[in-house]
Tab-separated table of C-alpha atoms in Angstrom:
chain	number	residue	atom	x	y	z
A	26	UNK	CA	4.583	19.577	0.837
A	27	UNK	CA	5.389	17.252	3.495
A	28	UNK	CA	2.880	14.472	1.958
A	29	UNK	CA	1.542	12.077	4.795
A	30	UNK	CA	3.125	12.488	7.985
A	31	UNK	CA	2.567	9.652	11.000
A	32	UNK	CA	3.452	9.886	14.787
A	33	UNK	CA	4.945	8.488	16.663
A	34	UNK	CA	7.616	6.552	14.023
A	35	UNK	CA	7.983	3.664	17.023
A	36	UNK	CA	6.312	2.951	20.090
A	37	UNK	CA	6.263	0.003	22.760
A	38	UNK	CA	3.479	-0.889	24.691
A	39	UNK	CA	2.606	-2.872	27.621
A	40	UNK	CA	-0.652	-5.199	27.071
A	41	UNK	CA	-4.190	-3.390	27.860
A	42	UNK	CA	-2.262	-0.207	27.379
A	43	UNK	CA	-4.563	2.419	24.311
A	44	UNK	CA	-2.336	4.685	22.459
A	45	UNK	CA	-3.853	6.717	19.676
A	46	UNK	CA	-1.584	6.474	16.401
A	47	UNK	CA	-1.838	9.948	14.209
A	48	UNK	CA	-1.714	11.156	10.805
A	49	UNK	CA	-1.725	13.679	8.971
A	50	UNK	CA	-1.759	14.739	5.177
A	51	UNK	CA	-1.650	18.131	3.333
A	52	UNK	CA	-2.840	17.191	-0.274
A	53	UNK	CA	-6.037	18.404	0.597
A	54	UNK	CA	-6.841	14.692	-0.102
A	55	UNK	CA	-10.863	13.376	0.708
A	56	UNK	CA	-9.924	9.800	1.218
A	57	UNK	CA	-7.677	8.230	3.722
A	58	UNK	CA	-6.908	4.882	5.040
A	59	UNK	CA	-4.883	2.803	7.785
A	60	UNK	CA	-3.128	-0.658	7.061
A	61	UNK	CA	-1.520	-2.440	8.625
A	62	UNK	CA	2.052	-4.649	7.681
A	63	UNK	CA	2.916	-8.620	8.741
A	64	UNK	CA	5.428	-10.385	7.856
A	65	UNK	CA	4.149	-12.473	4.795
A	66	UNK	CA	0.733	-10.956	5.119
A	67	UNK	CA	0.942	-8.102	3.033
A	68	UNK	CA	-0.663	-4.798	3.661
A	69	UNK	CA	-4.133	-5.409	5.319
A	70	UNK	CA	-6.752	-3.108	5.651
A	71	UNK	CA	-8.330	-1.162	9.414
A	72	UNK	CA	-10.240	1.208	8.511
A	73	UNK	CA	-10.672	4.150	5.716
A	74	UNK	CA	-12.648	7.242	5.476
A	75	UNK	CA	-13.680	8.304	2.224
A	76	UNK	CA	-14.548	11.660	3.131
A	77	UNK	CA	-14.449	13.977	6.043
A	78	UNK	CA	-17.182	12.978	8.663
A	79	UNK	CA	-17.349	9.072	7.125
A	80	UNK	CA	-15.246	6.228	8.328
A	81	UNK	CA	-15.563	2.541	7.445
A	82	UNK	CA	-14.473	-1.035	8.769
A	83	UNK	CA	-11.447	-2.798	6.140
A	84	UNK	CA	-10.057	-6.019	6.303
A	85	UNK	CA	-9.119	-6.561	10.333
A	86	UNK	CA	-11.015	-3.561	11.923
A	87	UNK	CA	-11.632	-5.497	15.802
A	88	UNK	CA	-9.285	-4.197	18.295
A	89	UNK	CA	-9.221	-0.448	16.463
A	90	UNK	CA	-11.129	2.618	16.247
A	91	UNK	CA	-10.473	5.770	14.228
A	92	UNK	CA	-11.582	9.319	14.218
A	93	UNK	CA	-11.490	11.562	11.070
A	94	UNK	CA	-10.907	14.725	12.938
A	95	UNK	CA	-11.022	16.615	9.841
A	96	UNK	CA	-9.717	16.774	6.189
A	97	UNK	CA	-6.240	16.633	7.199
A	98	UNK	CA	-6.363	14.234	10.377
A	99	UNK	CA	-7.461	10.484	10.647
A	100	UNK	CA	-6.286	8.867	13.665
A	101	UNK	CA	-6.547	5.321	14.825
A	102	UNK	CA	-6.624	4.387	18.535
A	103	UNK	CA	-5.849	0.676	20.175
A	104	UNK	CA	-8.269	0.799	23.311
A	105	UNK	CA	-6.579	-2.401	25.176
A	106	UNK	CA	-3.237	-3.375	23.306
A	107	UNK	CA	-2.400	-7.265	22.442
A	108	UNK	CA	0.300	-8.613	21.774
A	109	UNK	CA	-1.293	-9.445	18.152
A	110	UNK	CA	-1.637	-5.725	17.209
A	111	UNK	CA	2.304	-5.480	16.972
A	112	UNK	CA	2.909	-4.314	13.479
A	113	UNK	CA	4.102	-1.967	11.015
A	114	UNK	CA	1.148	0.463	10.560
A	115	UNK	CA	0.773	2.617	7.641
A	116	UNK	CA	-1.831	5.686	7.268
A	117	UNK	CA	-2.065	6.644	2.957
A	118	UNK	CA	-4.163	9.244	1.335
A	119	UNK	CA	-5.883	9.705	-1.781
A	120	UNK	CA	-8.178	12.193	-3.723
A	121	UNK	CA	-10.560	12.781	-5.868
A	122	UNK	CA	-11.885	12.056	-8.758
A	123	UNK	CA	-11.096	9.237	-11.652
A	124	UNK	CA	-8.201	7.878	-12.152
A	125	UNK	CA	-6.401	9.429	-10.502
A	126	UNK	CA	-7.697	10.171	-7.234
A	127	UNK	CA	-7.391	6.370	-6.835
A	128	UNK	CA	-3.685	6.604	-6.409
A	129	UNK	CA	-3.144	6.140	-2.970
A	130	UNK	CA	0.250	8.189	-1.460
A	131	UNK	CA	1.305	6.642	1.988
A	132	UNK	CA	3.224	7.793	5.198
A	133	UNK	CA	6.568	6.737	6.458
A	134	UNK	CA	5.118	4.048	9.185
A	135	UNK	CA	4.660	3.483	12.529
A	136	UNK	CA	6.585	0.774	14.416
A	137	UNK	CA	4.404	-0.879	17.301
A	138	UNK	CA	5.518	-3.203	19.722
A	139	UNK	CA	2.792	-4.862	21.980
A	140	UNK	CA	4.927	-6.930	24.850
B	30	UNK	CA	-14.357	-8.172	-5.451
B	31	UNK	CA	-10.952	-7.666	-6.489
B	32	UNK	CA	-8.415	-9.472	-5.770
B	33	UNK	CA	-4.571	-9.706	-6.196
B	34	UNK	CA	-2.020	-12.752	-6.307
B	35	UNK	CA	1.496	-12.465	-6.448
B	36	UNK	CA	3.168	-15.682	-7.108
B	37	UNK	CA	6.056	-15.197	-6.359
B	38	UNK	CA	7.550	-14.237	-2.577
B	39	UNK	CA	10.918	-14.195	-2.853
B	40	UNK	CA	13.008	-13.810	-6.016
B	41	UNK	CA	17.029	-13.210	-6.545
B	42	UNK	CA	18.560	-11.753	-9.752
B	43	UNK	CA	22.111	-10.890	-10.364
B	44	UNK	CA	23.227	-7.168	-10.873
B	45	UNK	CA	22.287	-6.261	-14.730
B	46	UNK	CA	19.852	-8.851	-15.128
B	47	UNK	CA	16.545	-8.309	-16.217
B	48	UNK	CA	13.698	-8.829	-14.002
B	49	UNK	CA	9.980	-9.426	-14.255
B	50	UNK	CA	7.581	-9.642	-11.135
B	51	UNK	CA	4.306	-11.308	-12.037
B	52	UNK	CA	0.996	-9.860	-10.520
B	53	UNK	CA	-2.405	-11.400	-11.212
B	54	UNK	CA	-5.573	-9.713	-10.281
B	55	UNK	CA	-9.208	-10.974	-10.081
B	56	UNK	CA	-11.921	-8.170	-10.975
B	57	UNK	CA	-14.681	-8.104	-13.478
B	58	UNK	CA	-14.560	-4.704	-15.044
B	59	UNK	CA	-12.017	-2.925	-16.082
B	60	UNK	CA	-9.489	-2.471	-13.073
B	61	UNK	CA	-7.177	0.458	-12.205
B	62	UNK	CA	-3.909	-1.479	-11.232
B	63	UNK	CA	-0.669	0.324	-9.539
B	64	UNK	CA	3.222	-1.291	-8.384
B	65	UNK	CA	4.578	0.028	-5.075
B	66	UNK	CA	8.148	-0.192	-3.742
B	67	UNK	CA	8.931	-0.448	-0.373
B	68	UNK	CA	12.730	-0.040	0.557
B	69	UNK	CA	13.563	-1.610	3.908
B	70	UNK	CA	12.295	0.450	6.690
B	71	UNK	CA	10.286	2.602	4.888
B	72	UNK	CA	6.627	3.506	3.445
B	73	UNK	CA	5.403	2.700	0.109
B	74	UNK	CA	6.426	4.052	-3.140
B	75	UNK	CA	4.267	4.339	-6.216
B	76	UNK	CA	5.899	3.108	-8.805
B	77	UNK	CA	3.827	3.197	-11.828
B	78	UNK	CA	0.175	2.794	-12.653
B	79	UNK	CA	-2.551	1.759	-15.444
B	80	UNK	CA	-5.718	3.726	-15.673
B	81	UNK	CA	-6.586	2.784	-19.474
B	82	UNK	CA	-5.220	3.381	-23.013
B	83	UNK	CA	-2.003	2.508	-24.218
B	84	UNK	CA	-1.211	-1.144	-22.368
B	85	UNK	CA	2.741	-1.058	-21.381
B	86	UNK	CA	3.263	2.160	-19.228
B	87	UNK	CA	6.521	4.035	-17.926
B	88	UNK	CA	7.234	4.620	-14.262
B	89	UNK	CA	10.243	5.520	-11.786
B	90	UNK	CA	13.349	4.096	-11.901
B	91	UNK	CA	13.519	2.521	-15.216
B	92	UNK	CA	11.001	0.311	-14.611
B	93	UNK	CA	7.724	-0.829	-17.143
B	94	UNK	CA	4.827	-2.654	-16.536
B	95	UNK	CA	2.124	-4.250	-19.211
B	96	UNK	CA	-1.603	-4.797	-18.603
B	97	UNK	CA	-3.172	-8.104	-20.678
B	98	UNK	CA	-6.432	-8.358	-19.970
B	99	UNK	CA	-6.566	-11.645	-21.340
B	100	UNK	CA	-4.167	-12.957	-18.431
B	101	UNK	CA	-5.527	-10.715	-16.517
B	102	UNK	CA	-1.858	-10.008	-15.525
B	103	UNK	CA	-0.218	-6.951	-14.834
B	104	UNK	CA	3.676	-8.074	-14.803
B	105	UNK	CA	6.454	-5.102	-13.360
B	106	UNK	CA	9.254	-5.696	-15.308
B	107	UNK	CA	13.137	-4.044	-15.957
B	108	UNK	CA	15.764	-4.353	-18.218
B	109	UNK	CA	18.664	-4.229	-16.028
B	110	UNK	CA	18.728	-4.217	-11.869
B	111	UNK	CA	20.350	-2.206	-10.007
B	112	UNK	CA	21.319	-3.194	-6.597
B	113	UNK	CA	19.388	-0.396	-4.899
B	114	UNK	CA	16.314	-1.956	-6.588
B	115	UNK	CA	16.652	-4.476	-3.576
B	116	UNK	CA	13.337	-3.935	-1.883
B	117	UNK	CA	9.594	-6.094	-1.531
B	118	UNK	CA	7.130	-4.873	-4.653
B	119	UNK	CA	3.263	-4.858	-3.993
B	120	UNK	CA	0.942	-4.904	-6.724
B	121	UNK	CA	-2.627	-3.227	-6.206
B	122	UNK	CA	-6.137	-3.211	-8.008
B	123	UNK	CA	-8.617	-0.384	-7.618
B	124	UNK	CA	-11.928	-0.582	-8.605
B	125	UNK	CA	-13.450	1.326	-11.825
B	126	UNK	CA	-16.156	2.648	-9.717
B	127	UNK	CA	-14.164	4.553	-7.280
B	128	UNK	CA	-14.677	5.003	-3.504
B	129	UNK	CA	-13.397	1.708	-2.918
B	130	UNK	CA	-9.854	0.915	-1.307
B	131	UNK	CA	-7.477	-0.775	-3.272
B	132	UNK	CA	-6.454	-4.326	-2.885
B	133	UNK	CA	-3.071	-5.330	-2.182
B	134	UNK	CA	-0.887	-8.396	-3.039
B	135	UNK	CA	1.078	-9.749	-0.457
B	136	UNK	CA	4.377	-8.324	-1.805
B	137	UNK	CA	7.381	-10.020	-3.633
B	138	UNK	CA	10.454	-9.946	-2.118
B	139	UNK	CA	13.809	-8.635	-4.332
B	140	UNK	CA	17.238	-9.614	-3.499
B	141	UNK	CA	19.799	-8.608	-5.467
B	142	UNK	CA	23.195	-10.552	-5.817
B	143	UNK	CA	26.862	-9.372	-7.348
C-alpha cells in the first residue's frame, strides 16, 4: 500500500496563477482532509470531506476549493494564487468507525511557492 | 470545541536524556487524543494514541504517553533520546462523537544536542 500519495511534491507559482494540488489514498478510507503548514502556526485546517460526495469548509477555507472526485481522490485547487497561500500543504485520510477510524494517516506534502 | 495547547515551542535535551513534551487539550467529553512526528521535510507520523482504558499507552520508537483527565494533559514522554528523535511533535484531540476533524497543537520543536 502506498498510503496517501500528493502531487506535485513542489511547485512555484506566479500570483493569479490556479493550480489544482492532488491526492490520493488507497485505504479505502471515507474521510479525508487538506491542511495546511506555517511556520509557528501549526497545521491549519482547508477543507475535509467526510465521505464521498460531501466536502466541508475548516479553519482557513477562502482562497481554496476542493473536489472529492471519488473515494480515493480529493483535490484542492487555488483559483488566483497569493503570495499568502505559500505553504507546506498536507492532504491525510482516515476511516471509519470508532476509535479508530479517527486516526488520521497523512501524505508526504506539497511545497508551494506563491512569488 | 476542542482545543489543544502546547506550551512549549522549542525545547533542547542532550543525547540520553529523558524527555517529556507537555500537551493540554480543552474538550468536554471524553477526547480521543494522538502525538505525531514530523522529521524535517516530511509528512506526519503517528506516533501513539489514547482511545480509552488503560491511561499510559505504548507507541513507536520507545516513546509513552499518559492521559490525566484531571489535568486534562496528555504529556509524550521518553526515557532516553536519541538524536534521530530530532524533529517538531504535534499533539491532536478528536472528538468522541466522530465525524469531526481533529485539532492540532501548534507543534513543539526537538533539538537534540551531544
Amino acid at each position: 500500500n502506498a498510503g496517501v500519495t500528493q502531487t506535485p511534491k513542489f511547485q512555484v507559482l506566479k500570483t493569479g496563477q490556479s493550480m489544482t494540488l492532488q491526492c490520493a489514498q488507497d485505504m479505502n478510507h471515507n474521510s479525508m482532509y487538506w491542511y495546511r503548514q506555517d511556520p509557528g502556526m501549526g497545521l491549519r485546517l482547508i477543507y475535509y470531506s467526510a465521505s464521498e460526495g460531501t466536502t466541508d469548509k475548516g479553519e482557513v477555507p477562502n482562497g481554496y476549493n476542493v473536489s472529492r472526485l471519488n473515494k480515493r481522490e480529493f483535490s484542492l485547487r487555488l483559483e488566483s494564487a497569493a503570495p499568502s497561500q505559500t505553504s507546506v500543504y498536507f492532504c491525510a485520510s482516515s476511516g471509519s468507525g470508532r476509535p479508530d477510524g479517527e486516526t488520521q494517516y497523512f501524505g508526504p506534502g506539497t511545497r508551494l511557492l506563491v512569488l | 470545541a476542542q482545543s489543544v495547547t502546547q506550551p512549549d515551542i522549542h525545547i533542547t535535551v542532550s543525547e540520553g536524556a529523558s524527555l517529556e513534551l507537555r500537551c493540554n487539550y480543552s474538550y468536554g467529553a471524553t477526547p480521543y487524543l494522538f502525538w505525531y512526528v514530523q522529521s524535517p521535510g516530511q509528512g506526519l507520523q503517528l506516533l501513539l494514541k489514547y482511545f480509552s482504558g488503560d491511561t499510559l499507552v505504548q507507541g513507536i520508537k520507545g516513546f509513552e504517553a499518559e492521559f490525566k483527565r484531571s489535568q486534562s494533559s496528555f504529556n509524550l514522554r521518553k526515557p532516553s533520546v536519541h538524536w534521530s528523535d530530532a524533529a517538531e511533535y504535534f499533539c491532536a484531540v478528536g472528538a468522541f462523537s466522530g465525524n469531526t476533524p481533529l485539532v492540532f497543537g501548534k507543534g513543539t520543536r526537538l533539538s537534540v544536542i551531544a
